[in-house]
Coordinates of C-alpha atoms in Angstrom, one line a residue:
M1 CA 85.4 93.5 109.6
K2 CA 86.7 95.4 112.6
K3 CA 89.7 97.7 112.2
Y4 CA 92.1 97.9 115.1
T5 CA 93.4 101.4 115.5
S6 CA 95.7 101.2 118.5
L7 CA 97.9 98.8 120.5
S8 CA 96.0 99.7 123.7
E9 CA 92.8 98.5 122.1
I10 CA 94.4 95.2 121.1
Q11 CA 96.1 94.7 124.5
A12 CA 92.8 95.4 126.3
L13 CA 91.1 92.6 124.3
I14 CA 94.0 90.3 125.0
D15 CA 93.7 91.0 128.8
Q16 CA 90.0 90.3 128.6
K17 CA 90.7 86.9 127.0
K18 CA 88.7 88.0 123.9
L19 CA 91.7 87.9 121.6
V20 CA 94.8 85.8 121.1
L21 CA 97.7 86.7 118.8
P22 CA 97.4 83.8 116.4
D23 CA 93.8 84.9 115.7
L24 CA 94.9 88.5 115.4
L25 CA 97.6 87.5 112.9
D26 CA 95.0 85.5 110.9
H27 CA 92.9 88.7 110.8
Y28 CA 95.7 90.6 109.1
F29 CA 96.6 87.7 106.8
T30 CA 92.9 87.7 105.6
Q31 CA 93.0 91.5 105.1
I32 CA 96.3 91.3 103.1
E33 CA 94.7 88.6 100.9
T34 CA 91.5 90.6 100.5
H35 CA 93.4 93.8 99.5
K36 CA 96.3 92.2 97.6
D37 CA 95.4 94.3 94.6
L38 CA 96.7 97.4 96.5
N39 CA 100.3 95.9 96.1
A40 CA 101.3 97.1 99.6
F41 CA 103.5 94.0 100.5
N42 CA 106.5 92.8 98.6
E43 CA 106.5 89.7 100.8
V44 CA 104.4 88.4 103.7
F45 CA 106.4 86.5 106.4
F46 CA 103.8 83.9 107.0
D47 CA 106.0 81.3 108.8
S48 CA 108.2 83.5 110.9
A49 CA 105.2 85.7 111.9
K50 CA 103.2 82.7 113.0
K51 CA 106.1 81.5 115.1
Q52 CA 106.5 84.9 116.7
A53 CA 102.8 85.0 117.4
Q54 CA 102.9 81.7 119.3
E55 CA 106.0 82.7 121.3
V56 CA 104.6 86.1 122.3
Q57 CA 101.3 84.6 123.2
E58 CA 103.1 82.2 125.6
K59 CA 104.9 85.2 127.1
I60 CA 101.5 87.0 127.5
N61 CA 100.1 84.0 129.3
Q62 CA 103.1 83.9 131.6
G63 CA 103.0 87.7 132.2
T64 CA 106.5 88.3 130.8
A65 CA 105.6 90.0 127.4
G66 CA 107.3 93.2 126.2
K67 CA 105.6 96.6 125.8
L68 CA 104.8 96.0 122.1
A69 CA 103.1 92.6 122.6
G70 CA 100.1 92.6 120.3
M71 CA 101.5 95.0 117.8
V72 CA 101.6 93.5 114.3
I73 CA 104.0 95.7 112.3
G74 CA 105.2 95.8 108.7
I75 CA 108.7 97.1 107.7
K76 CA 109.7 99.0 104.6
D77 CA 111.6 96.9 102.1
N78 CA 114.9 98.7 102.8
I79 CA 115.1 97.7 106.5
L80 CA 117.1 94.5 107.0
Y81 CA 115.6 91.6 108.9
K82 CA 117.9 88.6 109.4
D83 CA 117.3 85.5 107.2
H84 CA 114.5 87.4 105.3
S85 CA 114.7 89.0 101.8
T86 CA 115.3 92.7 101.5
T87 CA 115.3 94.3 98.1
A88 CA 114.7 98.0 98.4
S89 CA 112.0 97.3 95.7
S90 CA 114.8 97.0 93.1
K91 CA 115.8 94.4 90.6
M92 CA 119.4 95.1 91.8
L93 CA 118.7 93.3 95.1
E94 CA 116.3 90.7 93.9
G95 CA 116.8 87.5 95.9
F96 CA 119.1 89.1 98.5
I97 CA 118.8 87.6 102.0
S98 CA 119.7 89.8 104.9
P99 CA 122.7 88.3 106.9
Y100 CA 121.8 90.4 110.0
S101 CA 119.0 92.5 111.4
S102 CA 118.8 96.3 111.5
T103 CA 118.8 97.8 115.0
V104 CA 115.2 98.8 114.6
A105 CA 114.1 95.3 113.7
E106 CA 116.0 93.9 116.7
R107 CA 114.4 96.5 119.1
L108 CA 110.9 95.6 117.8
I109 CA 111.4 91.9 118.4
A110 CA 112.9 92.5 121.8
E111 CA 109.7 94.1 122.9
D112 CA 107.6 91.4 121.2
A113 CA 106.2 93.1 118.2
I114 CA 105.4 90.7 115.3
I115 CA 106.9 91.6 112.0
I116 CA 104.4 90.5 109.4
G117 CA 106.2 91.4 106.1
R118 CA 108.2 93.7 104.0
L119 CA 106.4 96.6 102.4
N120 CA 106.6 98.0 98.9
C121 CA 108.4 101.3 98.4
D122 CA 110.0 103.4 95.7
E123 CA 113.2 101.8 94.4
F124 CA 116.0 102.5 96.9
A125 CA 113.5 105.0 98.5
M126 CA 113.8 107.3 95.5
G127 CA 110.4 108.6 94.5
G128 CA 107.3 110.5 95.8
S129 CA 104.5 108.2 94.6
N130 CA 105.7 104.6 95.0
E131 CA 105.6 104.2 91.2
T132 CA 109.4 103.5 90.8
S133 CA 109.2 100.2 92.5
Y134 CA 110.4 97.1 90.6
Y135 CA 107.3 95.4 91.9
G136 CA 104.8 97.9 90.5
P137 CA 103.0 100.9 92.1
V138 CA 101.2 100.7 95.4
K139 CA 97.5 101.8 95.1
N140 CA 95.8 104.1 97.5
A141 CA 93.0 102.4 99.4
A142 CA 90.9 105.5 99.2
D143 CA 91.0 105.4 95.4
P144 CA 93.0 102.6 93.8
E145 CA 93.5 104.7 90.7
R146 CA 95.6 107.1 92.8
V147 CA 99.1 106.8 94.2
A148 CA 99.9 105.9 97.8
G149 CA 102.7 108.5 98.0
G150 CA 106.3 107.7 98.4
S151 CA 108.7 106.4 99.1
S152 CA 107.0 104.6 102.0
G153 CA 103.8 104.1 100.1
G154 CA 103.4 100.4 101.1
S155 CA 103.8 101.3 104.7
A156 CA 101.1 104.0 104.6
V157 CA 98.6 101.8 102.7
A158 CA 99.2 98.9 105.0
V159 CA 98.1 101.0 107.9
Q160 CA 95.3 102.7 105.9
A161 CA 93.8 99.4 104.8
D162 CA 94.2 97.6 108.1
L163 CA 96.8 95.1 106.7
C164 CA 98.8 95.6 109.9
L165 CA 98.5 97.8 113.0
S166 CA 101.5 100.0 112.2
A167 CA 104.5 100.2 109.9
L168 CA 108.1 101.5 109.7
G169 CA 109.2 103.6 106.8
T170 CA 112.2 105.8 106.1
D171 CA 112.0 109.5 105.6
T172 CA 114.7 111.2 103.5
G173 CA 112.8 114.3 102.3
G174 CA 109.2 113.5 103.3
S175 CA 109.0 109.8 102.5
V176 CA 107.0 109.0 105.7
R177 CA 105.0 112.2 106.0
Q178 CA 103.8 112.6 102.4
P179 CA 102.4 109.0 102.0
A180 CA 100.9 109.3 105.5
A181 CA 99.1 112.5 104.3
F182 CA 97.9 110.8 101.1
C183 CA 96.6 107.8 103.1
G184 CA 95.1 109.5 106.2
C185 CA 97.4 108.2 108.9
F186 CA 100.0 109.7 111.3
G187 CA 103.4 109.9 109.7
F188 CA 106.2 110.7 112.2
K189 CA 109.8 111.6 111.3
P190 CA 112.0 112.0 114.5
T191 CA 115.0 114.3 114.7
Y192 CA 117.9 113.1 112.6
G193 CA 119.9 110.8 114.7
R194 CA 117.2 109.9 117.2
I195 CA 116.8 106.4 115.7
S196 CA 119.6 104.2 114.5
R197 CA 120.1 103.8 110.8
Y198 CA 122.2 100.6 111.2
G199 CA 120.8 97.9 108.8
V200 CA 118.8 100.4 106.8
I201 CA 119.8 100.5 103.1
A202 CA 121.3 104.0 102.5
Y203 CA 120.0 106.5 100.1
A204 CA 121.3 109.9 101.4
S205 CA 123.0 109.3 104.7
S206 CA 122.8 112.8 106.2
F207 CA 119.1 112.8 105.6
D208 CA 117.8 109.3 106.0
Q209 CA 115.7 108.7 109.2
V210 CA 113.5 105.8 110.2
G211 CA 110.0 106.9 110.9
T212 CA 106.6 105.4 111.9
L213 CA 103.2 105.2 110.3
T214 CA 100.3 104.6 112.7
S215 CA 96.6 105.1 113.3
S216 CA 97.2 106.7 116.6
V217 CA 99.6 109.2 118.1
T218 CA 100.0 107.0 121.2
D219 CA 101.4 104.2 119.0
A220 CA 103.8 106.6 117.4
A221 CA 105.0 107.7 120.9
L222 CA 105.4 104.1 122.1
L223 CA 107.3 103.0 119.0
L224 CA 109.6 106.0 119.4
E225 CA 110.4 105.0 123.0
V226 CA 111.3 101.5 121.8
L227 CA 113.3 102.5 118.7
A228 CA 115.2 105.6 119.9
G229 CA 118.5 105.7 121.7
A230 CA 122.2 105.2 121.4
D231 CA 123.6 102.3 119.2
T232 CA 127.2 101.2 119.1
H233 CA 126.7 100.2 115.4
D234 CA 125.8 103.8 114.3
S235 CA 128.0 106.7 115.3
T236 CA 125.4 109.3 114.1
V237 CA 122.9 108.3 116.7
S238 CA 122.3 110.7 119.6
R239 CA 123.3 109.5 123.1
L240 CA 120.6 111.7 124.7
P241 CA 118.3 109.9 127.1
V242 CA 115.1 108.6 125.7
P243 CA 112.1 110.2 127.4
D244 CA 108.8 108.4 128.3
Y245 CA 107.0 109.9 125.3
V246 CA 103.7 108.2 126.1
S247 CA 103.4 109.8 129.6
R248 CA 104.2 113.2 128.0
L249 CA 101.2 113.0 125.6
S250 CA 99.0 114.4 128.4
D251 CA 101.0 117.6 128.4
T252 CA 98.4 120.3 127.7
G253 CA 100.7 123.3 127.9
K254 CA 99.8 126.1 125.4
K255 CA 102.2 126.4 122.5
K256 CA 103.2 129.2 120.2
I257 CA 102.7 128.1 116.7
A258 CA 104.3 129.7 113.6
V259 CA 102.5 129.3 110.3
L260 CA 104.8 129.8 107.3
K261 CA 102.6 132.1 105.4
E262 CA 104.3 131.5 102.0
T263 CA 103.3 127.9 102.2
L264 CA 99.6 128.8 102.4
E265 CA 100.0 131.5 99.7
S266 CA 101.5 129.1 97.2
E267 CA 99.6 128.9 94.0
A268 CA 100.4 125.1 93.9
L269 CA 98.4 124.5 97.2
D270 CA 95.1 122.7 96.7
A271 CA 92.1 124.7 97.9
D272 CA 90.7 121.9 100.0
I273 CA 94.0 121.4 101.8
K274 CA 94.3 125.1 102.5
G275 CA 90.7 125.2 103.8
A276 CA 91.3 122.3 106.1
I277 CA 94.4 123.8 107.5
L278 CA 92.7 127.2 108.1
T279 CA 90.0 125.3 110.0
A280 CA 92.7 123.5 112.0
I281 CA 94.4 126.8 112.8
D282 CA 91.1 128.1 114.2
E283 CA 90.9 124.9 116.4
F284 CA 94.4 125.4 117.7
K285 CA 93.4 128.9 118.7
A286 CA 90.3 127.7 120.3
Q287 CA 92.4 125.3 122.4
G288 CA 94.4 128.2 123.7
H289 CA 97.5 128.0 121.6
T290 CA 98.9 131.2 120.0
V291 CA 99.1 131.0 116.2
E292 CA 100.9 133.7 114.2
Y293 CA 101.8 133.9 110.5
V294 CA 105.5 134.4 109.8
S295 CA 107.5 134.9 106.6
F296 CA 110.0 132.3 105.4
D297 CA 111.6 133.7 102.2
L298 CA 113.8 130.6 101.5
L299 CA 111.0 128.4 100.3
D300 CA 112.2 128.5 96.6
Y301 CA 115.6 127.2 97.7
L302 CA 114.4 124.1 99.5
V303 CA 113.9 121.7 96.7
P304 CA 117.0 122.6 94.6
A305 CA 119.2 122.3 97.7
Y306 CA 117.7 119.0 98.8
Y307 CA 117.9 117.3 95.4
V308 CA 121.5 118.4 94.8
L309 CA 122.6 117.1 98.2
T310 CA 120.7 113.8 98.2
A311 CA 121.6 113.0 94.6
A312 CA 125.3 113.5 95.5
E313 CA 125.0 111.2 98.5
A314 CA 123.0 108.6 96.5
S315 CA 125.7 108.5 93.8
S316 CA 128.2 107.6 96.5
N317 CA 126.0 105.2 98.5
L318 CA 124.9 103.3 95.4
S319 CA 128.3 102.8 93.9
R320 CA 128.6 99.6 95.9
Y321 CA 126.0 97.9 93.6
D322 CA 128.4 97.1 90.9
G323 CA 127.6 93.5 89.9
V324 CA 130.7 92.2 91.7
H325 CA 130.0 91.9 95.4
Y326 CA 126.2 91.1 95.6
G327 CA 123.0 91.9 93.8
Y328 CA 122.1 91.7 90.1
R329 CA 125.0 90.7 87.8
N330 CA 124.9 90.7 84.0
L331 CA 126.3 87.3 83.0
Q332 CA 127.1 88.2 79.4
A333 CA 129.7 90.9 80.3
E334 CA 133.0 90.4 78.4
N335 CA 135.2 92.4 80.9
L336 CA 135.1 94.2 84.2
N337 CA 134.1 97.5 82.7
S338 CA 131.2 96.1 80.8
L339 CA 130.2 94.1 83.9
Y340 CA 129.8 97.4 85.8
K341 CA 128.0 99.1 83.0
K342 CA 125.6 96.3 82.1
S343 CA 124.8 95.3 85.7
R344 CA 124.0 98.8 86.8
A345 CA 122.1 99.7 83.6
E346 CA 119.9 96.6 83.9
G347 CA 119.6 96.4 87.7
F348 CA 118.6 100.0 88.4
G349 CA 115.4 101.7 87.3
D350 CA 115.1 105.0 85.5
E351 CA 114.6 107.2 88.5
V352 CA 117.6 105.7 90.4
K353 CA 119.8 106.1 87.4
R354 CA 118.7 109.7 87.0
R355 CA 119.7 110.6 90.6
I356 CA 123.0 108.8 90.3
M357 CA 123.8 110.7 87.2
L358 CA 122.8 114.0 88.8
G359 CA 124.7 113.3 91.9
T360 CA 127.9 112.3 90.0
F361 CA 127.6 115.5 87.9
V362 CA 127.3 117.8 90.9
L363 CA 130.3 116.1 92.6
S364 CA 132.5 116.3 89.5
A365 CA 135.5 118.5 89.0
G366 CA 134.4 121.9 87.9
Y367 CA 130.9 121.6 89.3
Y368 CA 131.5 120.7 92.9
D369 CA 131.8 124.3 94.1
A370 CA 129.1 125.6 91.8
Y371 CA 126.4 123.1 93.0
Y372 CA 127.3 120.8 95.9
Q373 CA 129.2 123.3 98.0
K374 CA 126.6 126.0 97.3
A375 CA 123.8 123.6 98.3
Q376 CA 125.6 122.9 101.5
R377 CA 125.8 126.6 102.3
V378 CA 122.1 126.9 101.5
R379 CA 121.4 124.0 103.9
R380 CA 123.3 125.8 106.7
L381 CA 121.4 129.0 106.0
I382 CA 118.0 127.2 106.2
R383 CA 119.0 125.5 109.4
D384 CA 120.1 128.8 110.9
R385 CA 116.9 130.5 109.9
I386 CA 114.8 127.7 111.4
E387 CA 116.8 128.0 114.7
V388 CA 116.0 131.7 114.8
L389 CA 112.3 131.0 114.4
F390 CA 112.4 128.5 117.2
E391 CA 113.7 131.2 119.5
S392 CA 110.2 132.7 119.4
Y393 CA 108.0 129.7 118.6
D394 CA 107.5 126.1 119.8
V395 CA 106.1 124.7 116.6
I396 CA 106.0 125.4 112.9
L397 CA 102.9 124.6 110.9
T398 CA 102.8 124.0 107.1
P399 CA 100.9 121.7 104.7
V400 CA 102.5 118.3 104.0
A401 CA 102.0 118.2 100.3
P402 CA 100.6 120.7 97.8
T403 CA 97.8 118.3 96.6
P404 CA 95.9 115.2 97.7
A405 CA 96.9 111.9 96.2
F406 CA 97.2 112.3 92.4
K407 CA 96.4 109.6 89.8
I408 CA 98.9 106.8 89.0
G409 CA 100.9 107.8 85.9
E410 CA 99.9 111.5 86.1
N411 CA 103.3 112.9 86.9
M412 CA 105.8 110.2 86.0
Q413 CA 106.8 111.8 82.7
D414 CA 107.8 115.1 84.4
P415 CA 110.4 114.5 87.2
L416 CA 110.4 118.2 88.1
V417 CA 106.7 118.2 88.9
M418 CA 107.3 115.2 91.1
Y419 CA 110.2 116.8 92.8
M420 CA 108.3 120.0 93.6
A421 CA 105.7 117.9 95.4
D422 CA 108.4 117.8 98.2
I423 CA 108.4 121.5 98.6
F424 CA 106.9 121.5 102.1
T425 CA 108.4 118.4 103.6
V426 CA 112.1 118.9 102.8
L427 CA 112.4 121.8 105.2
A428 CA 112.4 119.4 108.2
S429 CA 114.8 117.1 106.4
L430 CA 117.4 119.8 105.4
S431 CA 117.3 121.2 109.0
G432 CA 117.2 117.7 110.7
I433 CA 114.2 118.6 112.9
P434 CA 111.3 116.3 113.9
A435 CA 108.0 116.5 112.0
I436 CA 104.6 114.8 112.0
A437 CA 101.8 114.6 109.4
V438 CA 98.4 114.9 111.1
P439 CA 95.2 113.8 109.4
L440 CA 92.6 116.4 108.7
G441 CA 89.8 114.2 107.3
N442 CA 88.9 113.9 103.6
N443 CA 88.0 116.2 100.7
P444 CA 84.7 115.9 98.9
E445 CA 86.2 113.1 96.7
G446 CA 87.1 111.1 99.8
L447 CA 90.8 111.7 99.5
P448 CA 92.7 112.3 102.8
L449 CA 94.0 115.7 103.8
S450 CA 96.7 116.5 106.3
L451 CA 98.9 119.2 108.0
Q452 CA 102.5 119.1 109.1
L453 CA 103.9 120.1 112.5
M454 CA 107.6 120.6 113.2
A455 CA 109.5 121.3 116.4
K456 CA 113.0 121.9 117.7
H457 CA 115.7 119.2 117.6
F458 CA 114.8 116.4 120.0
E459 CA 111.5 117.9 121.1
E460 CA 109.5 115.1 119.7
D461 CA 107.4 115.1 122.9
V462 CA 106.1 118.6 122.0
L463 CA 104.9 117.5 118.5
L464 CA 103.4 114.3 119.8
S465 CA 101.5 115.9 122.7
L466 CA 100.2 118.7 120.4
A467 CA 99.1 116.2 117.7
E468 CA 97.4 114.0 120.4
S469 CA 95.5 116.9 121.9
F470 CA 94.4 118.2 118.4
S471 CA 93.4 114.8 117.0
T472 CA 89.9 113.5 117.5
P473 CA 88.1 110.3 116.3
K474 CA 86.1 112.2 113.7
R475 CA 89.3 112.9 111.8
L476 CA 90.5 109.4 111.5

């Protein structure tokens, strides 16, 4: 069965009268049913998606369709979509129906994208393998015994297995880029504040950013055009003008690329990933870009600072789930105190509870200065160091993850091993800069490999154009 890899391809077939949206939707419904064992979707929106397909097809026939007409897209199960269930893959929100739509969902619909369903993820976006979901792990289409990556694992597998054309995820410390790397697609995290977080269930508010998972750079650029921009509902969103990212993909200007040498010297880095990145570096040089190795001696501080800060923010954000206002409630509680305890103990999974406890600890009296304040100072130091690097370079290059996708259950009993898998992605998150995971083909076992590119704040066009010029069909 044919796999669609770009919106332009679909729109060309529609223009040629070789494809209509109801048939396209049926194609994806069939794919979802065929690959339901991958557990990518928590729910498929059969009825509303069919209605959207009919309405958009009529607009196409009348010549009034939006720029995303023909895009069938899935959304991570922490992004609100009015009158549809949203659970963040948690028992705590089982049965919750969104009373309003997120800004990103509204902007997709305004440009006639079809939202096909909500995608499985780690519970409340806390995890790096999509194994903490209340609905069970997502399986990698390249090898169903291996993880999809997390927390946006369902989003990555949906694109990988052709269950929808593209998907939205959220990236707190790598949760779009790492699953994209494990599944062989493009995972793009814009600058913090480039896209509104209104209607996105919060994990760590100063880190969370909506991102995209696509099979082409062009679709990532087009989605960013649609999703980015000021929003009166979110005071953290940038008011900077939104460029025409698609037209800027043709920029062939030569870039200065800094490779953080400590990331390639890490003993944890898989040999196949290192080899693929070294080959990619040679290709960048062959294209006329300048590539230099630079030192970044703060690598060991990234993961500790990230987890102290995000756990602290999570403990605050998740305090609203108390069994009183909405969500799971223990009905046997004898008083208010036991209602809180039992509802939260039963509604949250182990990883969420672990991070809430860690966050509460680092914010507590006597430990706030020793941990939280110190982590904030480290974050500032990291950001300052990155800004100094960008005075001399246009792009920073690193691996995305130390290894390809690992086996389901392999690391679940050792949280520290799981946390250290974020060592290369949290740099962009701590400093708020844009980053993209770019596929590099597969290793001998058929598992996808990837590299990461990062650029200055709000220079998404630099990343996208470089990724576009580098990528070729043989890598996808």
